[in-house]
PDB file of C-alpha atoms and ligand atoms in Angstrom:
ATOM      1  CA  MET F   1       0.000   0.000   0.000  1.00 46.00           C
ATOM      2  CA  SER F   2       1.598   3.329  -0.996  1.00 51.00           C
ATOM      3  CA  ALA F   3       1.847   5.739   1.899  1.00 61.00           C
ATOM      4  CA  LEU F   4       0.049   8.976   1.128  1.00 63.00           C
ATOM      5  CA  ARG F   5       2.490  11.828   0.625  1.00 64.00           C
ATOM      6  CA  PRO F   6       1.820  14.473   3.256  1.00 65.00           C
ATOM      7  CA  ASP F   7       0.911  17.734   1.570  1.00 67.00           C
ATOM      8  CA  SER F   8       1.931  19.686   4.609  1.00 74.00           C
ATOM      9  CA  LEU F   9       4.131  19.365   7.649  1.00 84.00           C
ATOM     10  CA  PRO F  10       3.191  21.895  10.348  1.00 88.00           C
ATOM     11  CA  GLY F  11       6.081  24.326  10.951  1.00 94.00           C
ATOM     12  CA  TRP F  12       7.988  23.091   7.884  1.00 95.00           C
ATOM     13  CA  SER F  13       8.112  23.997   4.179  1.00 95.00           C
ATOM     14  CA  LEU F  14       7.519  20.682   2.426  1.00 93.00           C
ATOM     15  CA  GLU F  15       8.708  20.696  -1.170  1.00 91.00           C
ATOM     16  CA  THR F  16       6.591  18.384  -3.311  1.00 78.00           C
ATOM     17  CA  LEU F  17       8.197  18.878  -6.707  1.00 84.00           C
ATOM     18  CA  HIS F  18       8.510  15.097  -7.162  1.00 86.00           C
ATOM     19  CA  PRO F  19       5.745  12.529  -6.694  1.00 84.00           C
ATOM     20  CA  ASP F  20       7.614  10.274  -4.309  1.00 87.00           C
ATOM     21  CA  TYR F  21      10.522  12.296  -2.992  1.00 89.00           C
ATOM     22  CA  ALA F  22      10.327  15.485  -0.950  1.00 90.00           C
ATOM     23  CA  GLN F  23      12.562  17.750   1.084  1.00 93.00           C
ATOM     24  CA  ALA F  24      11.436  19.726   4.115  1.00 95.00           C
ATOM     25  CA  LEU F  25      12.936  22.908   5.558  1.00 96.00           C
ATOM     26  CA  LYS F  26      12.009  24.021   9.048  1.00 97.00           C
ATOM     27  CA  ILE F  27      10.302  27.421   9.121  1.00 97.00           C
ATOM     28  CA  ASP F  28      11.822  29.388  11.973  1.00 97.00           C
ATOM     29  CA  GLU F  29      10.017  32.606  11.025  1.00 97.00           C
ATOM     30  CA  LEU F  30       7.542  33.091   8.172  1.00 96.00           C
ATOM     31  CA  LEU F  31       8.238  36.547   6.719  1.00 94.00           C
ATOM     32  CA  TYR F  32       5.927  36.599   3.700  1.00 92.00           C
ATOM     33  CA  ASP F  33       3.239  34.382   2.228  1.00 94.00           C
ATOM     34  CA  SER F  34       1.055  35.579  -0.620  1.00 91.00           C
ATOM     35  CA  GLU F  35      -0.422  34.632  -3.965  1.00 89.00           C
ATOM     36  CA  THR F  36       0.289  36.704  -7.039  1.00 86.00           C
ATOM     37  CA  GLU F  37      -1.619  36.137 -10.293  1.00 88.00           C
ATOM     38  CA  HIS F  38       1.133  33.697 -11.259  1.00 87.00           C
ATOM     39  CA  GLN F  39       2.249  31.766  -8.183  1.00 88.00           C
ATOM     40  CA  ARG F  40       2.381  31.525  -4.396  1.00 92.00           C
ATOM     41  CA  ILE F  41       5.396  33.300  -2.934  1.00 91.00           C
ATOM     42  CA  ARG F  42       6.735  32.466   0.515  1.00 94.00           C
ATOM     43  CA  VAL F  43       9.818  33.711   2.325  1.00 95.00           C
ATOM     44  CA  PHE F  44      10.921  32.279   5.622  1.00 97.00           C
ATOM     45  CA  THR F  45      14.036  31.914   7.726  1.00 97.00           C
ATOM     46  CA  ASN F  46      15.775  28.601   8.329  1.00 98.00           C
ATOM     47  CA  ALA F  47      18.756  28.071  10.639  1.00 98.00           C
ATOM     48  CA  THR F  48      20.781  26.271   7.959  1.00 97.00           C
ATOM     49  CA  PHE F  49      19.908  28.170   4.765  1.00 98.00           C
ATOM     50  CA  GLY F  50      19.131  31.631   6.118  1.00 98.00           C
ATOM     51  CA  ARG F  51      16.299  33.356   4.266  1.00 97.00           C
ATOM     52  CA  VAL F  52      14.553  31.029   1.796  1.00 97.00           C
ATOM     53  CA  MET F  53      12.125  31.827  -1.012  1.00 95.00           C
ATOM     54  CA  THR F  54       9.731  29.256  -2.438  1.00 94.00           C
ATOM     55  CA  LEU F  55       7.400  29.628  -5.400  1.00 91.00           C
ATOM     56  CA  ASP F  56       4.464  27.237  -5.378  1.00 90.00           C
ATOM     57  CA  GLY F  57       6.252  25.368  -2.581  1.00 91.00           C
ATOM     58  CA  VAL F  58       9.483  24.793  -4.540  1.00 92.00           C
ATOM     59  CA  VAL F  59      12.759  26.221  -3.235  1.00 94.00           C
ATOM     60  CA  GLN F  60      13.936  28.981  -5.603  1.00 94.00           C
ATOM     61  CA  VAL F  61      16.769  30.654  -3.746  1.00 96.00           C
ATOM     62  CA  THR F  62      18.371  30.603  -0.328  1.00 97.00           C
ATOM     63  CA  GLU F  63      20.595  33.166   1.316  1.00 97.00           C
ATOM     64  CA  ARG F  64      23.296  30.615   2.132  1.00 98.00           C
ATOM     65  CA  ASP F  65      23.774  28.586  -1.063  1.00 98.00           C
ATOM     66  CA  ASN F  66      22.566  30.793  -3.948  1.00 98.00           C
ATOM     67  CA  PHE F  67      26.143  31.795  -4.791  1.00 98.00           C
ATOM     68  CA  ILE F  68      26.823  28.373  -6.334  1.00 98.00           C
ATOM     69  CA  TYR F  69      23.903  28.495  -8.771  1.00 98.00           C
ATOM     70  CA  HIS F  70      24.268  32.174  -9.705  1.00 98.00           C
ATOM     71  CA  GLU F  71      28.052  32.040 -10.164  1.00 98.00           C
ATOM     72  CA  MET F  72      27.936  28.940 -12.369  1.00 98.00           C
ATOM     73  CA  LEU F  73      25.156  30.228 -14.652  1.00 98.00           C
ATOM     74  CA  THR F  74      26.943  33.561 -15.221  1.00 98.00           C
ATOM     75  CA  HIS F  75      30.738  33.354 -15.001  1.00 98.00           C
ATOM     76  CA  VAL F  76      30.934  30.140 -17.054  1.00 98.00           C
ATOM     77  CA  PRO F  77      29.343  31.546 -20.256  1.00 98.00           C
ATOM     78  CA  ILE F  78      30.671  35.099 -19.734  1.00 98.00           C
ATOM     79  CA  LEU F  79      34.327  34.120 -19.222  1.00 98.00           C
ATOM     80  CA  ALA F  80      34.152  31.407 -21.888  1.00 98.00           C
ATOM     81  CA  HIS F  81      32.798  33.905 -24.442  1.00 98.00           C
ATOM     82  CA  GLY F  82      35.416  36.504 -23.520  1.00 97.00           C
ATOM     83  CA  ASP F  83      33.807  39.682 -24.857  1.00 97.00           C
ATOM     84  CA  VAL F  84      30.249  39.847 -23.540  1.00 98.00           C
ATOM     85  CA  ARG F  85      28.523  43.226 -23.817  1.00 98.00           C
ATOM     86  CA  ARG F  86      24.786  42.391 -23.779  1.00 98.00           C
ATOM     87  CA  VAL F  87      23.097  39.775 -21.576  1.00 98.00           C
ATOM     88  CA  LEU F  88      19.476  38.600 -21.418  1.00 98.00           C
ATOM     89  CA  ILE F  89      18.134  36.964 -18.249  1.00 98.00           C
ATOM     90  CA  ILE F  90      14.786  35.197 -18.517  1.00 98.00           C
ATOM     91  CA  GLY F  91      13.248  34.944 -15.049  1.00 97.00           C
ATOM     92  CA  GLY F  92      15.679  35.746 -12.267  1.00 96.00           C
ATOM     93  CA  GLY F  93      13.199  37.774 -10.226  1.00 95.00           C
ATOM     94  CA  ASP F  94      15.234  37.488  -7.019  1.00 96.00           C
ATOM     95  CA  GLY F  95      18.039  39.508  -8.627  1.00 98.00           C
ATOM     96  CA  GLY F  96      20.832  37.032  -7.851  1.00 98.00           C
ATOM     97  CA  MET F  97      21.611  36.332 -11.504  1.00 98.00           C
ATOM     98  CA  ALA F  98      21.738  40.035 -12.340  1.00 98.00           C
ATOM     99  CA  ARG F  99      24.020  40.563  -9.308  1.00 98.00           C
ATOM    100  CA  GLU F 100      26.631  38.181 -10.667  1.00 98.00           C
ATOM    101  CA  VAL F 101      26.355  39.314 -14.323  1.00 98.00           C
ATOM    102  CA  LEU F 102      26.839  42.953 -13.333  1.00 98.00           C
ATOM    103  CA  ARG F 103      30.124  42.160 -11.594  1.00 98.00           C
ATOM    104  CA  HIS F 104      31.643  42.068 -15.114  1.00 98.00           C
ATOM    105  CA  ARG F 105      32.514  45.690 -15.751  1.00 96.00           C
ATOM    106  CA  ARG F 106      32.695  45.414 -19.559  1.00 97.00           C
ATOM    107  CA  ILE F 107      29.072  44.326 -19.773  1.00 98.00           C
ATOM    108  CA  GLU F 108      27.078  47.275 -21.079  1.00 98.00           C
ATOM    109  CA  GLN F 109      23.484  46.098 -20.846  1.00 98.00           C
ATOM    110  CA  VAL F 110      21.536  43.433 -18.949  1.00 98.00           C
ATOM    111  CA  VAL F 111      17.868  42.895 -19.843  1.00 98.00           C
ATOM    112  CA  MET F 112      15.915  40.874 -17.270  1.00 98.00           C
ATOM    113  CA  VAL F 113      12.497  39.579 -18.393  1.00 98.00           C
ATOM    114  CA  GLU F 114      10.497  38.480 -15.340  1.00 97.00           C
ATOM    115  CA  ILE F 115       6.824  37.457 -15.566  1.00 96.00           C
ATOM    116  CA  ASP F 116       5.933  38.318 -11.979  1.00 94.00           C
ATOM    117  CA  ALA F 117       6.598  41.829 -10.683  1.00 95.00           C
ATOM    118  CA  GLY F 118       5.607  40.508  -7.243  1.00 91.00           C
ATOM    119  CA  VAL F 119       8.765  38.400  -7.104  1.00 92.00           C
ATOM    120  CA  ILE F 120      10.956  41.433  -7.755  1.00 96.00           C
ATOM    121  CA  ASP F 121       9.064  43.656  -5.339  1.00 93.00           C
ATOM    122  CA  PHE F 122       9.259  41.314  -2.402  1.00 89.00           C
ATOM    123  CA  SER F 123      12.776  40.111  -3.229  1.00 93.00           C
ATOM    124  CA  ARG F 124      13.951  43.731  -2.966  1.00 95.00           C
ATOM    125  CA  ARG F 125      12.187  43.978   0.389  1.00 94.00           C
ATOM    126  CA  TYR F 126      12.730  40.573   2.013  1.00 93.00           C
ATOM    127  CA  LEU F 127      15.836  39.260   0.204  1.00 95.00           C
ATOM    128  CA  PRO F 128      17.968  42.354  -0.467  1.00 96.00           C
ATOM    129  CA  MET F 129      21.148  40.347   0.072  1.00 97.00           C
ATOM    130  CA  ILE F 130      20.353  38.274  -3.023  1.00 97.00           C
ATOM    131  CA  SER F 131      20.175  41.182  -5.510  1.00 97.00           C
ATOM    132  CA  ASP F 132      22.757  43.169  -3.467  1.00 97.00           C
ATOM    133  CA  GLY F 133      22.038  46.429  -5.312  1.00 97.00           C
ATOM    134  CA  ALA F 134      21.642  44.945  -8.802  1.00 98.00           C
ATOM    135  CA  PHE F 135      18.227  46.534  -9.281  1.00 97.00           C
ATOM    136  CA  ASP F 136      19.815  49.967  -8.870  1.00 97.00           C
ATOM    137  CA  ASP F 137      22.522  49.392 -11.489  1.00 98.00           C
ATOM    138  CA  PRO F 138      21.869  51.669 -14.494  1.00 98.00           C
ATOM    139  CA  ARG F 139      22.937  48.863 -16.855  1.00 98.00           C
ATOM    140  CA  LEU F 140      19.975  46.718 -15.774  1.00 98.00           C
ATOM    141  CA  GLU F 141      16.690  46.997 -17.665  1.00 98.00           C
ATOM    142  CA  VAL F 142      13.790  45.071 -16.064  1.00 98.00           C
ATOM    143  CA  VAL F 143      10.936  44.009 -18.354  1.00 98.00           C
ATOM    144  CA  ILE F 144       7.811  42.521 -16.774  1.00 98.00           C
ATOM    145  CA  ALA F 145       6.627  40.002 -19.360  1.00 97.00           C
ATOM    146  CA  ASP F 146       6.404  36.326 -20.202  1.00 97.00           C
ATOM    147  CA  GLY F 147       9.860  35.342 -21.389  1.00 97.00           C
ATOM    148  CA  ALA F 148       8.321  33.179 -24.088  1.00 96.00           C
ATOM    149  CA  GLU F 149       6.517  36.217 -25.487  1.00 96.00           C
ATOM    150  CA  PHE F 150       9.527  38.510 -25.218  1.00 97.00           C
ATOM    151  CA  ILE F 151      11.888  36.099 -26.976  1.00 97.00           C
ATOM    152  CA  ARG F 152       9.557  35.834 -29.975  1.00 95.00           C
ATOM    153  CA  THR F 153       9.770  39.535 -30.781  1.00 93.00           C
ATOM    154  CA  THR F 154      13.107  40.773 -29.440  1.00 93.00           C
ATOM    155  CA  ALA F 155      15.633  42.062 -31.963  1.00 85.00           C
ATOM    156  CA  GLY F 156      18.146  40.044 -29.942  1.00 84.00           C
ATOM    157  CA  ASP F 157      21.886  40.132 -30.527  1.00 94.00           C
ATOM    158  CA  PHE F 158      22.613  39.033 -26.974  1.00 98.00           C
ATOM    159  CA  ASP F 159      26.042  37.577 -26.258  1.00 98.00           C
ATOM    160  CA  VAL F 160      24.699  35.464 -23.383  1.00 98.00           C
ATOM    161  CA  ILE F 161      21.115  34.410 -22.662  1.00 98.00           C
ATOM    162  CA  ILE F 162      20.487  32.899 -19.210  1.00 98.00           C
ATOM    163  CA  VAL F 163      17.235  31.072 -18.508  1.00 98.00           C
ATOM    164  CA  ASP F 164      16.825  31.391 -14.747  1.00 97.00           C
ATOM    165  CA  SER F 165      13.287  30.084 -14.550  1.00 91.00           C
ATOM    166  CA  THR F 166      11.225  27.992 -12.216  1.00 87.00           C
ATOM    167  CA  ASP F 167      10.820  24.322 -13.084  1.00 86.00           C
ATOM    168  CA  PRO F 168       8.639  23.362 -16.063  1.00 85.00           C
ATOM    169  CA  ILE F 169       5.439  23.685 -14.054  1.00 82.00           C
ATOM    170  CA  GLY F 170       3.150  26.701 -14.045  1.00 83.00           C
ATOM    171  CA  PRO F 171       4.527  29.840 -15.732  1.00 86.00           C
ATOM    172  CA  GLY F 172       7.941  28.260 -16.260  1.00 89.00           C
ATOM    173  CA  GLU F 173       6.654  25.470 -18.514  1.00 90.00           C
ATOM    174  CA  VAL F 174       6.843  27.558 -21.728  1.00 89.00           C
ATOM    175  CA  LEU F 175      10.547  28.130 -21.157  1.00 92.00           C
ATOM    176  CA  PHE F 176      11.342  24.477 -21.758  1.00 92.00           C
ATOM    177  CA  THR F 177       9.859  24.226 -25.278  1.00 92.00           C
ATOM    178  CA  GLU F 178      11.525  23.831 -28.675  1.00 92.00           C
ATOM    179  CA  SER F 179       9.771  26.994 -29.826  1.00 94.00           C
ATOM    180  CA  PHE F 180      11.293  29.014 -26.990  1.00 96.00           C
ATOM    181  CA  TYR F 181      14.768  27.595 -27.601  1.00 97.00           C
ATOM    182  CA  GLY F 182      14.468  28.289 -31.326  1.00 97.00           C
ATOM    183  CA  HIS F 183      13.678  31.948 -30.728  1.00 97.00           C
ATOM    184  CA  ALA F 184      16.420  32.154 -28.102  1.00 97.00           C
ATOM    185  CA  ALA F 185      18.972  30.783 -30.586  1.00 97.00           C
ATOM    186  CA  ARG F 186      17.903  33.459 -33.082  1.00 97.00           C
ATOM    187  CA  ALA F 187      18.264  36.157 -30.400  1.00 97.00           C
ATOM    188  CA  LEU F 188      21.929  35.293 -29.815  1.00 98.00           C
ATOM    189  CA  SER F 189      24.831  37.154 -31.410  1.00 97.00           C
ATOM    190  CA  GLU F 190      27.090  35.132 -33.727  1.00 95.00           C
ATOM    191  CA  ARG F 191      29.231  33.583 -30.968  1.00 96.00           C
ATOM    192  CA  GLY F 192      26.505  33.930 -28.332  1.00 98.00           C
ATOM    193  CA  VAL F 193      25.863  31.316 -25.635  1.00 98.00           C
ATOM    194  CA  LEU F 194      22.516  30.095 -24.255  1.00 98.00           C
ATOM    195  CA  VAL F 195      22.574  28.552 -20.770  1.00 98.00           C
ATOM    196  CA  THR F 196      19.588  27.134 -18.911  1.00 98.00           C
ATOM    197  CA  GLN F 197      18.533  25.994 -15.464  1.00 97.00           C
ATOM    198  CA  ASN F 198      17.832  22.344 -16.266  1.00 96.00           C
ATOM    199  CA  GLY F 199      16.970  20.725 -12.949  1.00 95.00           C
ATOM    200  CA  VAL F 200      18.567  17.800 -11.120  1.00 96.00           C
ATOM    201  CA  PRO F 201      19.161  15.040 -13.705  1.00 97.00           C
ATOM    202  CA  PHE F 202      18.930  12.235 -11.144  1.00 96.00           C
ATOM    203  CA  LEU F 203      15.278  13.240 -10.595  1.00 94.00           C
ATOM    204  CA  GLN F 204      14.460  15.340 -13.703  1.00 94.00           C
ATOM    205  CA  GLY F 205      16.392  13.544 -16.452  1.00 95.00           C
ATOM    206  CA  ASP F 206      13.582  13.897 -18.990  1.00 94.00           C
ATOM    207  CA  GLU F 207      13.814  17.708 -18.773  1.00 94.00           C
ATOM    208  CA  LEU F 208      17.516  17.606 -19.616  1.00 96.00           C
ATOM    209  CA  THR F 209      16.986  15.162 -22.467  1.00 96.00           C
ATOM    210  CA  GLY F 210      14.251  17.355 -23.917  1.00 95.00           C
ATOM    211  CA  THR F 211      16.379  20.487 -23.752  1.00 96.00           C
ATOM    212  CA  MET F 212      19.400  18.722 -25.250  1.00 97.00           C
ATOM    213  CA  ARG F 213      17.322  17.294 -28.080  1.00 95.00           C
ATOM    214  CA  ALA F 214      16.226  20.844 -28.943  1.00 96.00           C
ATOM    215  CA  PHE F 215      19.782  22.203 -28.577  1.00 97.00           C
ATOM    216  CA  ARG F 216      21.178  19.493 -30.870  1.00 96.00           C
ATOM    217  CA  ALA F 217      18.993  20.831 -33.688  1.00 96.00           C
ATOM    218  CA  LEU F 218      19.940  24.461 -33.023  1.00 97.00           C
ATOM    219  CA  PHE F 219      23.618  24.552 -32.071  1.00 97.00           C
ATOM    220  CA  SER F 220      26.953  23.184 -33.245  1.00 96.00           C
ATOM    221  CA  ASP F 221      28.057  22.855 -29.603  1.00 97.00           C
ATOM    222  CA  TRP F 222      25.470  21.560 -27.163  1.00 96.00           C
ATOM    223  CA  THR F 223      25.930  19.847 -23.812  1.00 97.00           C
ATOM    224  CA  CYS F 224      25.371  20.531 -20.137  1.00 97.00           C
ATOM    225  CA  TYR F 225      27.559  21.189 -17.138  1.00 98.00           C
ATOM    226  CA  LEU F 226      27.032  20.465 -13.454  1.00 98.00           C
ATOM    227  CA  ALA F 227      27.184  21.960 -10.001  1.00 98.00           C
ATOM    228  CA  THR F 228      25.703  20.747  -6.746  1.00 98.00           C
ATOM    229  CA  VAL F 229      23.415  23.223  -5.000  1.00 97.00           C
ATOM    230  CA  PRO F 230      22.442  21.826  -1.567  1.00 97.00           C
ATOM    231  CA  SER F 231      18.902  23.263  -1.547  1.00 96.00           C
ATOM    232  CA  TYR F 232      18.115  21.798  -5.008  1.00 95.00           C
ATOM    233  CA  ALA F 233      17.689  18.301  -3.606  1.00 92.00           C
ATOM    234  CA  GLY F 234      18.637  15.125  -5.440  1.00 94.00           C
ATOM    235  CA  GLY F 235      22.236  15.574  -6.501  1.00 95.00           C
ATOM    236  CA  PRO F 236      24.089  17.740  -9.034  1.00 98.00           C
ATOM    237  CA  MET F 237      22.038  20.281 -11.015  1.00 98.00           C
ATOM    238  CA  ALA F 238      22.443  20.459 -14.808  1.00 98.00           C
ATOM    239  CA  PHE F 239      22.896  23.668 -16.748  1.00 98.00           C
ATOM    240  CA  GLY F 240      22.124  23.442 -20.461  1.00 98.00           C
ATOM    241  CA  TRP F 241      24.771  24.908 -22.790  1.00 98.00           C
ATOM    242  CA  GLY F 242      24.221  25.769 -26.462  1.00 98.00           C
ATOM    243  CA  THR F 243      26.234  27.884 -28.889  1.00 98.00           C
ATOM    244  CA  ASN F 244      27.327  28.114 -32.540  1.00 97.00           C
ATOM    245  CA  GLY F 245      30.606  29.620 -31.404  1.00 97.00           C
ATOM    246  CA  ASN F 246      33.722  28.045 -29.887  1.00 96.00           C
ATOM    247  CA  ALA F 247      33.461  29.364 -26.334  1.00 97.00           C
ATOM    248  CA  ARG F 248      33.891  25.900 -24.850  1.00 96.00           C
ATOM    249  CA  ALA F 249      37.278  25.517 -26.544  1.00 94.00           C
ATOM    250  CA  VAL F 250      38.916  28.406 -24.701  1.00 96.00           C
ATOM    251  CA  PRO F 251      42.371  27.208 -23.495  1.00 95.00           C
ATOM    252  CA  PRO F 252      42.705  26.888 -19.693  1.00 95.00           C
ATOM    253  CA  ALA F 253      45.495  29.508 -19.577  1.00 96.00           C
ATOM    254  CA  GLU F 254      43.305  32.026 -21.437  1.00 97.00           C
ATOM    255  CA  LEU F 255      40.346  31.287 -19.154  1.00 98.00           C
ATOM    256  CA  ARG F 256      42.572  31.853 -16.118  1.00 98.00           C
ATOM    257  CA  ARG F 257      43.829  35.151 -17.657  1.00 98.00           C
ATOM    258  CA  ARG F 258      40.267  36.351 -18.283  1.00 98.00           C
ATOM    259  CA  PHE F 259      39.219  35.354 -14.762  1.00 98.00           C
ATOM    260  CA  GLU F 260      42.078  37.301 -13.157  1.00 98.00           C
ATOM    261  CA  ALA F 261      41.498  40.303 -15.410  1.00 97.00           C
ATOM    262  CA  SER F 262      37.806  40.357 -14.452  1.00 97.00           C
ATOM    263  CA  GLY F 263      38.630  41.174 -10.842  1.00 97.00           C
ATOM    264  CA  ILE F 264      35.690  39.086  -9.579  1.00 98.00           C
ATOM    265  CA  GLU F 265      36.130  37.117  -6.336  1.00 97.00           C
ATOM    266  CA  PRO F 266      33.622  34.241  -6.445  1.00 98.00           C
ATOM    267  CA  LEU F 267      32.965  31.796  -3.626  1.00 98.00           C
ATOM    268  CA  TYR F 268      32.440  28.775  -5.879  1.00 98.00           C
ATOM    269  CA  TYR F 269      33.648  29.525  -9.429  1.00 98.00           C
ATOM    270  CA  THR F 270      37.271  29.028 -10.465  1.00 98.00           C
ATOM    271  CA  PRO F 271      38.590  28.421 -14.005  1.00 98.00           C
ATOM    272  CA  GLU F 272      39.415  24.858 -12.957  1.00 97.00           C
ATOM    273  CA  VAL F 273      35.891  24.265 -11.577  1.00 98.00           C
ATOM    274  CA  HIS F 274      34.578  25.739 -14.840  1.00 98.00           C
ATOM    275  CA  ALA F 275      36.466  23.180 -16.932  1.00 97.00           C
ATOM    276  CA  ALA F 276      35.650  20.282 -14.615  1.00 97.00           C
ATOM    277  CA  ALA F 277      31.924  21.114 -14.604  1.00 98.00           C
ATOM    278  CA  PHE F 278      31.658  19.929 -18.205  1.00 97.00           C
ATOM    279  CA  VAL F 279      33.035  16.474 -17.349  1.00 97.00           C
ATOM    280  CA  LEU F 280      29.860  14.400 -17.068  1.00 97.00           C
ATOM    281  CA  PRO F 281      29.281  11.163 -15.141  1.00 97.00           C
ATOM    282  CA  GLY F 282      27.851   8.298 -17.213  1.00 96.00           C
ATOM    283  CA  TYR F 283      24.255   8.608 -16.002  1.00 96.00           C
ATOM    284  CA  VAL F 284      24.137  12.264 -17.101  1.00 97.00           C
ATOM    285  CA  ALA F 285      25.971  11.754 -20.401  1.00 96.00           C
ATOM    286  CA  ARG F 286      23.462   9.041 -21.309  1.00 95.00           C
ATOM    287  CA  LEU F 287      20.655  11.617 -20.968  1.00 95.00           C
ATOM    288  CA  ILE F 288      22.139  13.725 -23.790  1.00 92.00           C
ATOM    289  CA  PRO F 289      20.984  12.332 -27.149  1.00 78.00           C
ATOM    290  CA  GLY F 290      23.857  12.004 -29.597  1.00 73.00           C
ATOM    291  CA  ALA F 291      26.417  13.818 -27.492  1.00 60.00           C
ATOM    292  CA  GLY F 292      29.802  12.742 -28.788  1.00 51.00           C
ATOM    293  CA  ASP F 293      28.321  11.163 -31.974  1.00 53.00           C
ATOM    294  CA  ASP F 294      29.559  13.973 -34.232  1.00 47.00           C
TER     295      ASP F 294
HETATM  296  N1  LIG W   1      16.995  29.394  -8.998  1.00 51.30           N
HETATM  297  C1  LIG W   1      15.618  29.015  -9.301  1.00 51.30           C
HETATM  298  C2  LIG W   1      15.578  27.629  -9.903  1.00 51.30           C
HETATM  299  O1  LIG W   1      16.623  27.123 -10.278  1.00 51.30           O
HETATM  300  O2  LIG W   1      14.457  27.065  -9.952  1.00 51.30           O
HETATM  301  C3  LIG W   1      14.982  30.046 -10.171  1.00 51.30           C
HETATM  302  C4  LIG W   1      14.764  31.290  -9.373  1.00 51.30           C
HETATM  303  S1  LIG W   1      13.948  32.653 -10.122  1.00 51.30           S
HETATM  304  C5  LIG W   1      13.096  33.234  -8.737  1.00 51.30           C
HETATM  305  C6  LIG W   1      12.688  31.918 -11.119  1.00 51.30           C
HETATM  306  C7  LIG W   1      11.886  33.034 -11.755  1.00 51.30           C
HETATM  307  O3  LIG W   1      11.326  32.618 -12.994  1.00 51.30           O
HETATM  308  C8  LIG W   1      10.686  33.495 -10.898  1.00 51.30           C
HETATM  309  O4  LIG W   1      10.876  34.838 -10.524  1.00 51.30           O
HETATM  310  C9  LIG W   1       9.479  33.341 -11.829  1.00 51.30           C
HETATM  311  O5  LIG W   1       8.502  34.332 -11.638  1.00 51.30           O
HETATM  312  C10 LIG W   1      10.152  33.426 -13.180  1.00 51.30           C
HETATM  313  N2  LIG W   1       9.379  32.881 -14.305  1.00 51.30           N
HETATM  314  C11 LIG W   1       8.678  31.730 -14.355  1.00 51.30           C
HETATM  315  N3  LIG W   1       8.101  31.583 -15.565  1.00 51.30           N
HETATM  316  C12 LIG W   1       8.461  32.673 -16.314  1.00 51.30           C
HETATM  317  C13 LIG W   1       8.194  33.106 -17.647  1.00 51.30           C
HETATM  318  N4  LIG W   1       7.413  32.365 -18.470  1.00 51.30           N
HETATM  319  N5  LIG W   1       8.732  34.262 -18.084  1.00 51.30           N
HETATM  320  C14 LIG W   1       9.533  35.011 -17.252  1.00 51.30           C
HETATM  321  N6  LIG W   1       9.808  34.672 -15.966  1.00 51.30           N
HETATM  322  C15 LIG W   1       9.285  33.502 -15.507  1.00 51.30           C
END
């Protein structure tokens, strides 16, 4: 007899992203809990992770471990590309992705397309340490819109596009479609790089396979890279990577030179971690259709 999954645990935030696997974070103090037209937003404090935001019950960002996710989705494509001037962030309402992108002084413009103004508003108020002033940077342009709509009509020419969305449920679902990826590929500059939040392959392997199948049709270089984010339960998280340029071939010495010239001081990213992140264990490599065939 299958035990019924509890849909709540008094005093805890119970994440029910998966049908038969859940993580629970103790709520020391509930700071915010409200529905917007798109999703339910909660912010609470937890002794281990600090302030935590969930959207529709799924952990989105925590004060203590967000640096891993935000550093790996920004510094990897930016330093690999080597001359990024314009960046597009789809989602990213907590401001953490913009925070890390804006550390690169040669970047001239960051456009952030977020569907839910409520996420930005309360992130500025309850999670200011995540954006850390990014929303006040004159290089940042915030657009409140569905990323799938925006990408269809933008003139593009972005050197890096970062999909920092929720999981493919609710408003985030459209950001995992072939149509979205096709428009995103068109919106890239010639050597531009598209990177995506692609879930935890041990639990969400189908999502990664679907994204990689779409990338294989769009890009000459497609793969994923990994980093383990403690609050994204289930093992290493995959980041989709697609480009028609040669950013992944940058020699280690050149990557190290670019990193040192950037002046950034990350807590997780190093040029060596960057290179190693693309080395995939067998169970992840097998989720990527045709990788290594060509
Ligand atoms: N780090 C998180 C993760 O890996 O799941 C993502 C965090 S960020 C808060 C996710 C953002 O995506 C949210 O602010 C949400 O409102 C936004 N979002 C979801 N669907 C969207 C869409 N179709 N267009 C633009 N933003 C979207």
